[in-house]
PDB file of C-alpha atoms in Angstrom:
ATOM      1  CA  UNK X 192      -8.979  -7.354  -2.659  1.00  0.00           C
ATOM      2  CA  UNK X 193     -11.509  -5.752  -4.712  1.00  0.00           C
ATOM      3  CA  UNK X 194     -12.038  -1.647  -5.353  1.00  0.00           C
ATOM      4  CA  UNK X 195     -14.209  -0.607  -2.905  1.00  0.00           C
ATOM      5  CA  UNK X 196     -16.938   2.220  -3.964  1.00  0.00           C
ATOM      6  CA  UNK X 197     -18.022   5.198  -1.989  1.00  0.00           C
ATOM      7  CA  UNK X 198     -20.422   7.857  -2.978  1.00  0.00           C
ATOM      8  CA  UNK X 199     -17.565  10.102  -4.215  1.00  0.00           C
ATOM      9  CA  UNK X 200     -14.531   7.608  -3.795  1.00  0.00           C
ATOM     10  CA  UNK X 201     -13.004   4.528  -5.121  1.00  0.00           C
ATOM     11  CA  UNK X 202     -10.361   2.842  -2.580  1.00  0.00           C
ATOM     12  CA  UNK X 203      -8.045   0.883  -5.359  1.00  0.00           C
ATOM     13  CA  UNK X 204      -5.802  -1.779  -3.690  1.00  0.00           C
ATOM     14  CA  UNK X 205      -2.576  -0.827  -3.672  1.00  0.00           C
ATOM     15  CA  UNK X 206      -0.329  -1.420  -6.836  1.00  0.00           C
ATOM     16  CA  UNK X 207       2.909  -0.739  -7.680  1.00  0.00           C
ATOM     17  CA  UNK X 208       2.020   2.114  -9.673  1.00  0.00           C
ATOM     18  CA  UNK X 209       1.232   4.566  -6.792  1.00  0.00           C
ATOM     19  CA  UNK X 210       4.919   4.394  -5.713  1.00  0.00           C
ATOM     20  CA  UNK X 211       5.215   7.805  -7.040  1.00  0.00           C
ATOM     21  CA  UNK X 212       2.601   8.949  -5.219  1.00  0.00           C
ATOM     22  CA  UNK X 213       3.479   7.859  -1.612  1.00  0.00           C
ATOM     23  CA  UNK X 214       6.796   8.769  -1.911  1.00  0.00           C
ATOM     24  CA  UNK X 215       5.325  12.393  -2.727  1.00  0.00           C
ATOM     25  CA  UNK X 216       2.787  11.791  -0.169  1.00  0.00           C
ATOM     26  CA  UNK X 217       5.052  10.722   2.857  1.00  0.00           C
ATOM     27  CA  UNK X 218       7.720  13.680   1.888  1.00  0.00           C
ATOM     28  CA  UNK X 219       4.963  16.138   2.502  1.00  0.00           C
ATOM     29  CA  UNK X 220       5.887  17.790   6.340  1.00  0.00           C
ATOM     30  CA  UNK X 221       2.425  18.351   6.668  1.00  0.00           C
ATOM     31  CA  UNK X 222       1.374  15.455   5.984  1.00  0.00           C
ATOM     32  CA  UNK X 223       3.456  13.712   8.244  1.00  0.00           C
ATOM     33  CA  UNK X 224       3.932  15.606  11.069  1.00  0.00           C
ATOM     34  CA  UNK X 225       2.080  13.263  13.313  1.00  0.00           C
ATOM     35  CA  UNK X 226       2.948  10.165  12.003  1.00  0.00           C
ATOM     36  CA  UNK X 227       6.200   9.578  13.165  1.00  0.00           C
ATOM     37  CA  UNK X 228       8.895  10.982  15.218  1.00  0.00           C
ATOM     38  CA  UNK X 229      11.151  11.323  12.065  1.00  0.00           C
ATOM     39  CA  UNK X 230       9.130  13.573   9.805  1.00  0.00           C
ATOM     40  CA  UNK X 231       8.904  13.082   6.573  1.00  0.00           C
ATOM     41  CA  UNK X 232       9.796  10.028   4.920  1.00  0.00           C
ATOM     42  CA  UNK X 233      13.367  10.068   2.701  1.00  0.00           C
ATOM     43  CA  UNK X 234      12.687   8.099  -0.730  1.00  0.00           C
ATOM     44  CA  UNK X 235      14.729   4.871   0.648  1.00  0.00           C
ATOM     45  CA  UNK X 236      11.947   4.792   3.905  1.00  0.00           C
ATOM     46  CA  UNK X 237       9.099   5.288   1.408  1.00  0.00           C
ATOM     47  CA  UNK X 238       9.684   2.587  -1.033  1.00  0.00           C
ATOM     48  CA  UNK X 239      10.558   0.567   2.145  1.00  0.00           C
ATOM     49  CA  UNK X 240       7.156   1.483   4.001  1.00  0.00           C
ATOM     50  CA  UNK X 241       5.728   1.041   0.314  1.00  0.00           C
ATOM     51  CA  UNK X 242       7.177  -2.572  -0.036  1.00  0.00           C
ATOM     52  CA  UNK X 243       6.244  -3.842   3.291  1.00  0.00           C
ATOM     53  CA  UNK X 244       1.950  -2.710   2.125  1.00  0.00           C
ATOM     54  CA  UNK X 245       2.302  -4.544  -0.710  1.00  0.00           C
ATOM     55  CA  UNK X 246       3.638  -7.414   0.760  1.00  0.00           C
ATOM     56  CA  UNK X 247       0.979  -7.265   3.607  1.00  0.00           C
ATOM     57  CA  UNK X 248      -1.604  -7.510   0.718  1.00  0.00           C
ATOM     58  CA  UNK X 249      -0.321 -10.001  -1.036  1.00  0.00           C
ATOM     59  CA  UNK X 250       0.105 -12.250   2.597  1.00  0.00           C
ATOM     60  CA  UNK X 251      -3.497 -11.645   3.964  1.00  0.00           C
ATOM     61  CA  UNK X 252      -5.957 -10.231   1.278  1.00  0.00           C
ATOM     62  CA  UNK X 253      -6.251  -6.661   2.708  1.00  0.00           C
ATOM     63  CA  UNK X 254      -4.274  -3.785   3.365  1.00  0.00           C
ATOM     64  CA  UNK X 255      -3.799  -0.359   2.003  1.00  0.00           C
ATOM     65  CA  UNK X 256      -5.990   1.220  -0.285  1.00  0.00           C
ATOM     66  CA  UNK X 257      -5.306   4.213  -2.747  1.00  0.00           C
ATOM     67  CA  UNK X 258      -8.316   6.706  -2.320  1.00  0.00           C
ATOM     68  CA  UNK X 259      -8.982   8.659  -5.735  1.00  0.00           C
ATOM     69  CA  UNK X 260     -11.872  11.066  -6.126  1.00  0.00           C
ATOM     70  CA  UNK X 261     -14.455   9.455  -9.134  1.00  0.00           C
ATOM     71  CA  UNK X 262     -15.169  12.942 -10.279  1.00  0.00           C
ATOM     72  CA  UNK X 263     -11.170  13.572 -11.229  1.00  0.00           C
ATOM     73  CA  UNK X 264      -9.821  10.809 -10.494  1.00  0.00           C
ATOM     74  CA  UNK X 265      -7.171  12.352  -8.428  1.00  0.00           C
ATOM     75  CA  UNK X 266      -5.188  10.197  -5.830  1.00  0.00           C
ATOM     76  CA  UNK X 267      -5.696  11.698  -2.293  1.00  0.00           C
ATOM     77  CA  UNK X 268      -3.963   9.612  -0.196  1.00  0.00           C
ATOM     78  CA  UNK X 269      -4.622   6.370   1.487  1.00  0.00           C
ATOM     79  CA  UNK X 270      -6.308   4.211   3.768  1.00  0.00           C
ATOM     80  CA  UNK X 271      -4.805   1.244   5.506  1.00  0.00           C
ATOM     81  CA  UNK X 272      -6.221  -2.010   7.550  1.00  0.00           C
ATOM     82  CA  UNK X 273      -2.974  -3.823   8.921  1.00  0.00           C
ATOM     83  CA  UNK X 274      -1.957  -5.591  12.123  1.00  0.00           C
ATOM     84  CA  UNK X 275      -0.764  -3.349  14.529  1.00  0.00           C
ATOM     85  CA  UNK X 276       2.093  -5.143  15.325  1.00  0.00           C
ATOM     86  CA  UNK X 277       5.327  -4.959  17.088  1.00  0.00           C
ATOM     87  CA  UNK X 278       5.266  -1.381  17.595  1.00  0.00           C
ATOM     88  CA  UNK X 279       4.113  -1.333  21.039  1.00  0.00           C
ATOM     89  CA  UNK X 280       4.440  -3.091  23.836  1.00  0.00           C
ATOM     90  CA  UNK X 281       1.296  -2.495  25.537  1.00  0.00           C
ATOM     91  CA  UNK X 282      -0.786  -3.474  22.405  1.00  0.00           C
ATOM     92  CA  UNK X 283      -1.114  -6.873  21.053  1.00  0.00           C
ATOM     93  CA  UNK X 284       0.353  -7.707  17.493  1.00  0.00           C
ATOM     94  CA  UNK X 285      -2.642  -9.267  16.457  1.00  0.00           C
ATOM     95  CA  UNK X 286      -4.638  -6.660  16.596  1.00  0.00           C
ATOM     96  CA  UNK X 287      -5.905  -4.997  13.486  1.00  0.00           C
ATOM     97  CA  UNK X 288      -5.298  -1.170  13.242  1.00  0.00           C
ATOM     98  CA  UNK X 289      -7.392   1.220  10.506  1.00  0.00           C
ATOM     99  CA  UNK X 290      -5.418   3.893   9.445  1.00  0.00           C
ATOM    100  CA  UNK X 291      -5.433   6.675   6.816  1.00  0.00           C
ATOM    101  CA  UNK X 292      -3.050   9.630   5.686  1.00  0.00           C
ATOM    102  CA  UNK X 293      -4.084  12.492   3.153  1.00  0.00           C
ATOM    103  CA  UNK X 294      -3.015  14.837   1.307  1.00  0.00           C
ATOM    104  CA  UNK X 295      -3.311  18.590   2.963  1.00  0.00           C
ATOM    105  CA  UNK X 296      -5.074  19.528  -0.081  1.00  0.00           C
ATOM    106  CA  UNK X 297      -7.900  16.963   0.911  1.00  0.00           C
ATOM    107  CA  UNK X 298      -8.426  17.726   4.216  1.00  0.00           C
ATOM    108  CA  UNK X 299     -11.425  19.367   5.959  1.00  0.00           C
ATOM    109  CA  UNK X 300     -13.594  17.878   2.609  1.00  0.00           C
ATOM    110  CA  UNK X 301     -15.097  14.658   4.819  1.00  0.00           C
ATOM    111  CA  UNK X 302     -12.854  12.253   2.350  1.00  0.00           C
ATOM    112  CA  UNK X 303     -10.848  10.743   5.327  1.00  0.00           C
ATOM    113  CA  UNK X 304     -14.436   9.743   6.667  1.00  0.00           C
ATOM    114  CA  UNK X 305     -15.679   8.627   3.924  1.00  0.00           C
ATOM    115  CA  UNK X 306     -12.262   6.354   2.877  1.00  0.00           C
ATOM    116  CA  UNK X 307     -12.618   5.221   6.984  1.00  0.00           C
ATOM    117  CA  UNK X 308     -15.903   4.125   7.133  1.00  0.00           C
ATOM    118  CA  UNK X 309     -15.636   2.433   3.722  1.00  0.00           C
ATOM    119  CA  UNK X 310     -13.029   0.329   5.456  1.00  0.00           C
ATOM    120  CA  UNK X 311     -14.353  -0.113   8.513  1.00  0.00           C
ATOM    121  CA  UNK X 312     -17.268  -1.542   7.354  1.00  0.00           C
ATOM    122  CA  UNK X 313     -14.977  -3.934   5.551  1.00  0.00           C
ATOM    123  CA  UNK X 314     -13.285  -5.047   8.245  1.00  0.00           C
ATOM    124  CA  UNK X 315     -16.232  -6.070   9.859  1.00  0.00           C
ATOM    125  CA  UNK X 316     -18.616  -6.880   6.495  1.00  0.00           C
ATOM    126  CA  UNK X 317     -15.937  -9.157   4.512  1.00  0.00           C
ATOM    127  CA  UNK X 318     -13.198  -9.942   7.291  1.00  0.00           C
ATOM    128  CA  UNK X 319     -15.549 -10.593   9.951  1.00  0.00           C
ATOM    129  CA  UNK X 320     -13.308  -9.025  12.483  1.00  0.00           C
ATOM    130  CA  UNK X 321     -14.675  -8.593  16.476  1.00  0.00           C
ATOM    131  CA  UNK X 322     -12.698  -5.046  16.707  1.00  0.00           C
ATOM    132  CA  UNK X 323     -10.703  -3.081  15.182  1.00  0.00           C
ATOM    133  CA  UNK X 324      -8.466   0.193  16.926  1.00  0.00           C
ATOM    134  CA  UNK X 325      -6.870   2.928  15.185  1.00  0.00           C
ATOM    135  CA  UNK X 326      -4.381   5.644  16.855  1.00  0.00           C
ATOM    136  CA  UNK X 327      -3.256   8.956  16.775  1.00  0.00           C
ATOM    137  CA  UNK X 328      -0.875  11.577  17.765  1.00  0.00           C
ATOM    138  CA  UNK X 329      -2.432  13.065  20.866  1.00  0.00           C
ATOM    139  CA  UNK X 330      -1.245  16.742  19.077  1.00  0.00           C
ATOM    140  CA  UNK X 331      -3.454  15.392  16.130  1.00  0.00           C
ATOM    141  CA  UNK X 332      -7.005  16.280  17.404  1.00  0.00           C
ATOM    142  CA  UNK X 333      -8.636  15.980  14.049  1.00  0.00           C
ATOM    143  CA  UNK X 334      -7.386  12.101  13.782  1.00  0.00           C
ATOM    144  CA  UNK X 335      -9.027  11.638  17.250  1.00  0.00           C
ATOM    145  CA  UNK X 336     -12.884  13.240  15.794  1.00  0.00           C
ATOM    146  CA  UNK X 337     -12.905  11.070  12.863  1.00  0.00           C
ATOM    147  CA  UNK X 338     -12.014   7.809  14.851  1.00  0.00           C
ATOM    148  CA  UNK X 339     -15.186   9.112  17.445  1.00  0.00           C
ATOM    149  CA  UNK X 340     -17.365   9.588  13.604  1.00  0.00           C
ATOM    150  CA  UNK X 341     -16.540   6.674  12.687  1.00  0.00           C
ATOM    151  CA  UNK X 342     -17.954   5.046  15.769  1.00  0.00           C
ATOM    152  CA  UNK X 343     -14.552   4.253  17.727  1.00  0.00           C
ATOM    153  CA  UNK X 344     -14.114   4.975  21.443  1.00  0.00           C
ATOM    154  CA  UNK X 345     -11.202   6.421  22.864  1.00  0.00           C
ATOM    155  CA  UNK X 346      -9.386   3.323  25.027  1.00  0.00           C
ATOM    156  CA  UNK X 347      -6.079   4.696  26.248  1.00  0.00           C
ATOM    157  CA  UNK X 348      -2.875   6.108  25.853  1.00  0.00           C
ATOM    158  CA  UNK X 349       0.215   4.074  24.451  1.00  0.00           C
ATOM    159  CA  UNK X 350       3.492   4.707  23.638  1.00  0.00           C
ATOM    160  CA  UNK X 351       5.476   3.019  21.043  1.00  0.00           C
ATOM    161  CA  UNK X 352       8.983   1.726  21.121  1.00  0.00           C
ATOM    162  CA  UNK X 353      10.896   4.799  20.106  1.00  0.00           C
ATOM    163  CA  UNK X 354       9.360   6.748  22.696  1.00  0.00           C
ATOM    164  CA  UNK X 355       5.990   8.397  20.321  1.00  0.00           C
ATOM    165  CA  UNK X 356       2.825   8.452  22.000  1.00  0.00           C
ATOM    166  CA  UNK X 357      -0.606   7.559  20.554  1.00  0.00           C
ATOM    167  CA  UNK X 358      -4.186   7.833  21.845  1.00  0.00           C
ATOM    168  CA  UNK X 359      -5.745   4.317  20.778  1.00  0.00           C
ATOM    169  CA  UNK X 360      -9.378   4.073  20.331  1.00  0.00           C
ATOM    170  CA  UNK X 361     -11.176   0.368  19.423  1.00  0.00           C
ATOM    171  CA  UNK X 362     -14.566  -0.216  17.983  1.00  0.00           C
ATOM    172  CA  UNK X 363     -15.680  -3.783  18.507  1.00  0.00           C
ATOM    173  CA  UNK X 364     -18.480  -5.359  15.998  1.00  0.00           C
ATOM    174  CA  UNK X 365     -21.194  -5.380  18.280  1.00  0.00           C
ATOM    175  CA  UNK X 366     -21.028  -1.116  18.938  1.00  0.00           C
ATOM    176  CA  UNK X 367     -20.881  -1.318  14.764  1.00  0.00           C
ATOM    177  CA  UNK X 368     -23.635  -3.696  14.937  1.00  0.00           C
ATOM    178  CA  UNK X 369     -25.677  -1.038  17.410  1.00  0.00           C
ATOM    179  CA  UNK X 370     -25.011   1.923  14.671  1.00  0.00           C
ATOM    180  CA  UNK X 371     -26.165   0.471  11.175  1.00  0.00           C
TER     181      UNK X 371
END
C-alpha cells in the first residue's frame, strides 16, 4: 500500500507505530459512542482491534490508513477498507466495507470526507472493486451525510450479531463512474 495524498491529507498505511494513537483514539467515549455496543475500547481490545488491521494489510494489500494533516502533521484518526465480514448475518463476508473514525477535535472540518473519498476512489481506481458499502449507527446521522457525499445510497437496515443496528449504504462502480 502506498501513502495516498489529498489536498490537505496524507492517509499513511498503518504501522506499528500508531499503536499509541488508536489506543488513545478508541478510549475516547466520544469517539466511540457509535461504534460499538461496548464503548470505548480497554487497551487489551485496542491492540487486539490494532493487530487484526495490520494483519488484514499485510494478507490483502489494503486496509486501514492513518490520516495526518500535511500542514502539522497531526494524526486525526483513520480510515479503513476491510471485508465486512462475519459480523452480520444478513450481509455477505465478502463484501468490502469503507470505514473511518476521528478524533472529536477533527470533526465538522470536511477531513472525514476528504480521508473517504480518497479511499473510495481507491477502492474502485487501484482495487477495481464493483461496490463497496459502509454503515453506521442509525443515532449517528453525521456518518449517514458523509456516506450520501461521498456518493453512497442508503440500502437497508442490519443488525449485527450482538444485537447493534447499522444503516448500510453501497455505492457500486458504475454510480462512481456516473459522478467523476
Amino acid at each position: 500500500m502506498n501513502v495516498i495524498e489529498t489536498d490537505r491529507l496524507l492517509l499513511e498505511p498503518l504501522d506499528a507505530s500508531r499503536l499509541e494513537d488508536f489506543v488513545a483514539l478508541t478510549a475516547d467515549p466520544d469517539t466511540m459512542r457509535y461504534w460499538a455496543p461496548g464503548g470505548p475500547f480497554r487497551r487489551e481490545a485496542a491492540e487486539r482491534n490494532f493487530a487484526a488491521s495490520l494483519a488484514r494489510v499485510q494478507e490483502h494489500g489494503f486496509g486501514r490508513r492513518w490520516i495526518v494533516a500535511k500542514k502539522n502533521h497531526a494524526g486525526l484518526g483513520f480510515t479503513d477498507t476491510k471485508y465486512f465480514g462475519e459480523s452480520c448475518d444478513d450481509v455477505s463476508p465478502e463484501e468490502v466495507e469503507l470505514g473511518w473514525m476521528l478524533t472529536p477535535a477533527a470533526w465538522g472540518q470536511g477531513y472525514a470526507t476528504e480521508a473517504g473519498g480518497a479511499v473510495r476512489d481507491e477502492a474502485f481506481d487501484r482495487l477495481k472493486l464493483e461496490s463497496v458499502v459502509a454503515v453506521h449507527h442509525p443515532a449517528n446521522a453525521a456518518s449517514g451525510r458523509l456516506m450520501e457525499k461521498l456518493g453512497m445510497a442508503f440500502e437497508r437496515d442490519v443488525v449485527d450479531r450482538s444485537g447493534w443496528p447499522y444503516r448500510l449504504y453501497r455505492l457500486t462502480r458504475e454510480q462512481w463512474a456516473s459522478r467523476r
